Short mmCIF file of C-alpha atoms in Angstrom, two decimals:
data_model
loop_
_atom_site.label_atom_id
_atom_site.label_comp_id
_atom_site.label_asym_id
_atom_site.label_seq_id
_atom_site.Cartn_x
_atom_site.Cartn_y
_atom_site.Cartn_z
CA UNK A 1 0.00 0.00 0.00
CA UNK A 2 2.88 2.38 0.82
CA UNK A 3 4.44 1.68 -2.60
CA UNK A 4 1.18 2.48 -4.35
CA UNK A 5 0.83 5.74 -2.42
CA UNK A 6 4.43 6.65 -3.26
CA UNK A 7 3.89 5.92 -6.95
CA UNK A 8 0.70 7.99 -6.99
CA UNK A 9 2.49 10.87 -5.24
CA UNK A 10 5.37 10.79 -7.75
CA UNK A 11 2.97 10.73 -10.71
CA UNK A 12 1.00 13.65 -9.26
CA UNK A 13 4.18 15.67 -8.68
CA UNK A 14 5.43 15.01 -12.20
CA UNK A 15 2.04 15.93 -13.63
CA UNK A 16 1.86 19.15 -11.61
CA UNK A 17 5.39 20.06 -12.67
CA UNK A 18 4.55 19.48 -16.33
CA UNK A 19 1.38 21.57 -16.10
CA UNK A 20 3.19 24.42 -14.34
CA UNK A 21 6.01 24.32 -16.90
CA UNK A 22 3.57 24.43 -19.78
CA UNK A 23 1.50 27.27 -18.32
CA UNK A 24 4.57 29.34 -17.45
CA UNK A 25 5.48 30.26 -20.99
CA UNK A 26 6.49 33.87 -21.57
CA UNK A 27 3.70 35.82 -23.21
CA UNK A 28 6.15 37.56 -25.48
CA UNK A 29 9.77 37.68 -26.45
CA UNK A 30 10.86 41.27 -26.82
CA UNK A 31 14.15 41.70 -28.57
CA UNK A 32 16.79 43.57 -26.61
CA UNK A 33 17.49 47.21 -27.39
CA UNK A 34 20.93 46.39 -28.77
CA UNK A 35 19.49 44.21 -31.52
CA UNK A 36 20.95 44.49 -34.99
CA UNK A 37 17.48 44.94 -36.48
CA UNK A 38 17.36 48.21 -38.42
CA UNK A 39 15.72 50.99 -36.43
CA UNK A 40 13.70 52.39 -39.33
CA UNK A 41 10.72 50.93 -41.17
CA UNK A 42 11.99 49.43 -44.43
CA UNK A 43 11.05 51.29 -47.59
CA UNK A 44 10.58 48.77 -50.34
CA UNK A 45 8.09 48.74 -53.17
CA UNK A 46 6.18 45.47 -53.17
CA UNK A 47 3.07 43.99 -54.71
CA UNK A 48 0.00 43.79 -52.54
CA UNK A 49 -2.45 40.90 -52.78
CA UNK A 50 -4.44 42.82 -55.40
CA UNK A 51 -1.43 43.08 -57.73
CA UNK A 52 -0.77 46.78 -57.07
CA UNK A 53 2.77 47.98 -56.30
CA UNK A 54 2.91 49.82 -52.99
CA UNK A 55 5.60 51.61 -51.01
CA UNK A 56 5.85 50.53 -47.38
CA UNK A 57 6.58 54.11 -46.30
CA UNK A 58 3.56 55.45 -48.16
CA UNK A 59 1.31 52.81 -46.61
CA UNK A 60 2.62 53.62 -43.13
CA UNK A 61 2.24 57.36 -43.65
CA UNK A 62 2.50 59.41 -40.48
CA UNK A 63 0.67 57.00 -38.18
CA UNK A 64 2.10 54.44 -35.78
CA UNK A 65 2.41 51.21 -37.74
CA UNK A 66 2.28 47.56 -36.82
CA UNK A 67 4.37 45.55 -39.30
CA UNK A 68 3.95 41.77 -39.12
CA UNK A 69 5.91 39.23 -41.12
CA UNK A 70 3.87 36.02 -41.29
CA UNK A 71 3.21 32.75 -43.09
CA UNK A 72 -0.36 31.55 -43.53
CA UNK A 73 0.58 27.93 -42.74
CA UNK A 74 2.23 28.86 -39.44
CA UNK A 75 -0.07 28.05 -36.49
CA UNK A 76 1.38 30.87 -34.39
CA UNK A 77 0.81 33.32 -37.25
CA UNK A 78 -2.74 32.07 -37.66
CA UNK A 79 -3.37 32.63 -33.95
CA UNK A 80 -1.82 36.11 -33.92
CA UNK A 81 -3.56 37.40 -37.04
CA UNK A 82 -6.81 35.79 -35.89
CA UNK A 83 -6.66 37.66 -32.58
CA UNK A 84 -5.88 40.93 -34.37
CA UNK A 85 -8.81 40.41 -36.74
CA UNK A 86 -11.16 39.86 -33.77
CA UNK A 87 -10.10 43.21 -32.32
CA UNK A 88 -9.52 45.06 -35.59
CA UNK A 89 -11.66 48.05 -34.57
CA UNK A 90 -9.15 48.85 -31.81
CA UNK A 91 -6.46 49.30 -34.49
CA UNK A 92 -8.36 51.92 -36.53
CA UNK A 93 -5.94 54.73 -35.56
CA UNK A 94 -2.92 52.75 -36.76
CA UNK A 95 -1.67 51.25 -39.98
CA UNK A 96 -1.23 47.49 -40.15
CA UNK A 97 1.10 46.03 -42.74
CA UNK A 98 1.16 42.25 -43.03
CA UNK A 99 3.94 40.82 -45.18
CA UNK A 100 4.69 37.30 -46.36
CA UNK A 101 7.10 35.59 -48.70
CA UNK A 102 4.35 33.25 -49.88
CA UNK A 103 2.97 33.51 -53.42
CA UNK A 104 -0.46 35.12 -53.69
CA UNK A 105 -2.35 31.86 -54.45
CA UNK A 106 -1.03 30.31 -51.24
CA UNK A 107 -2.07 33.20 -48.98
CA UNK A 108 -5.25 34.61 -50.52
CA UNK A 109 -7.67 32.17 -48.84
CA UNK A 110 -6.15 32.83 -45.42
CA UNK A 111 -6.32 36.59 -45.95
CA UNK A 112 -9.95 36.39 -47.09
CA UNK A 113 -10.88 34.33 -44.02
CA UNK A 114 -9.53 37.09 -41.73
CA UNK A 115 -12.16 39.47 -43.15
CA UNK A 116 -9.99 42.55 -42.63
CA UNK A 117 -8.31 43.08 -46.01
CA UNK A 118 -10.79 45.70 -47.21
CA UNK A 119 -10.05 48.16 -44.41
CA UNK A 120 -8.17 51.29 -45.44
CA UNK A 121 -5.54 50.89 -42.71
CA UNK A 122 -4.80 47.19 -43.40
CA UNK A 123 -2.36 46.15 -46.10
CA UNK A 124 -1.13 42.71 -47.20
CA UNK A 125 2.16 42.70 -49.11
CA UNK A 126 4.06 39.94 -50.90
CA UNK A 127 7.82 39.85 -50.32
CA UNK A 128 8.57 37.68 -53.37
CA UNK A 129 12.27 38.55 -53.47
CA UNK A 130 12.66 38.32 -49.68
CA UNK A 131 14.01 41.89 -49.54
CA UNK A 132 12.12 42.74 -46.36
CA UNK A 133 12.94 39.38 -44.77
CA UNK A 134 16.64 40.03 -45.34
CA UNK A 135 16.46 43.66 -44.25
CA UNK A 136 14.68 42.83 -40.99
CA UNK A 137 16.66 39.62 -40.49
CA UNK A 138 13.53 37.51 -40.05
CA UNK A 139 14.41 34.28 -38.26
CA UNK A 140 11.09 33.23 -36.76
CA UNK A 141 7.40 33.78 -37.40
CA UNK A 142 5.42 35.73 -36.65
CA UNK A 143 7.86 38.62 -36.39
CA UNK A 144 6.14 41.76 -35.17
CA UNK A 145 7.52 45.29 -35.34
CA UNK A 146 5.93 48.41 -33.85
CA UNK A 147 6.92 51.73 -35.41
CA UNK A 148 6.09 55.25 -34.29
CA UNK A 149 4.67 57.93 -36.57
CA UNK A 150 8.23 58.85 -37.62
CA UNK A 151 8.66 55.24 -38.82
CA UNK A 152 11.19 54.47 -36.06
CA UNK A 153 11.24 51.07 -34.37
CA UNK A 154 9.58 51.14 -30.95
CA UNK A 155 9.35 47.42 -30.15
CA UNK A 156 10.01 44.07 -31.77
CA UNK A 157 8.46 40.71 -30.88
CA UNK A 158 8.78 37.13 -32.03
CA UNK A 159 5.89 34.72 -31.67
CA UNK A 160 2.38 35.24 -30.41
CA UNK A 161 2.16 38.54 -28.58
CA UNK A 162 -0.68 39.88 -26.43
CA UNK A 163 -2.88 42.28 -28.38
CA UNK A 164 -3.05 44.68 -25.42
CA UNK A 165 0.74 44.93 -25.47
CA UNK A 166 0.76 45.74 -29.19
CA UNK A 167 -1.99 48.33 -28.77
CA UNK A 168 -0.11 49.87 -25.85
CA UNK A 169 3.06 50.20 -27.90
CA UNK A 170 1.17 51.75 -30.79
CA UNK A 171 -0.64 54.19 -28.49
CA UNK A 172 2.63 55.33 -26.92
CA UNK A 173 4.16 55.74 -30.41
CA UNK A 174 1.81 58.56 -31.45
#
């Protein structure tokens, strides 16, 4: 009986440790201030999902801008963009630029499902030549960059990031 109790206790402790380890994941990974990521919003001309060439700087204008590099097959990207689309009205004062290296046919269904592409402050760009990916040194997805109205980098995140944190950075970047 003592052996059975000991085995049950060990299993419970291991289970509790596993649950605590899983639930204690950082909600964001903010890149340190001394990162080698360029401090200014890149200015490349790229095709949007409608086939129109657009300048990143012109799309950002003089508003704080959230720039997200994503892949439609990435589960973390799907979660992040899904959460943004649910709260899209809270982003109306900011520009959102979503960029992917994927060809248009691979991403168009995902973009349509988000139901945000027709908003004037939301832009989906195709980085076919990987110019932006190289410039920003994209290593993981989603990669999220917050820029102020002067198009200067305010914060950078990798992975799923709390929407309230993104909104807070954008609000302080006015």
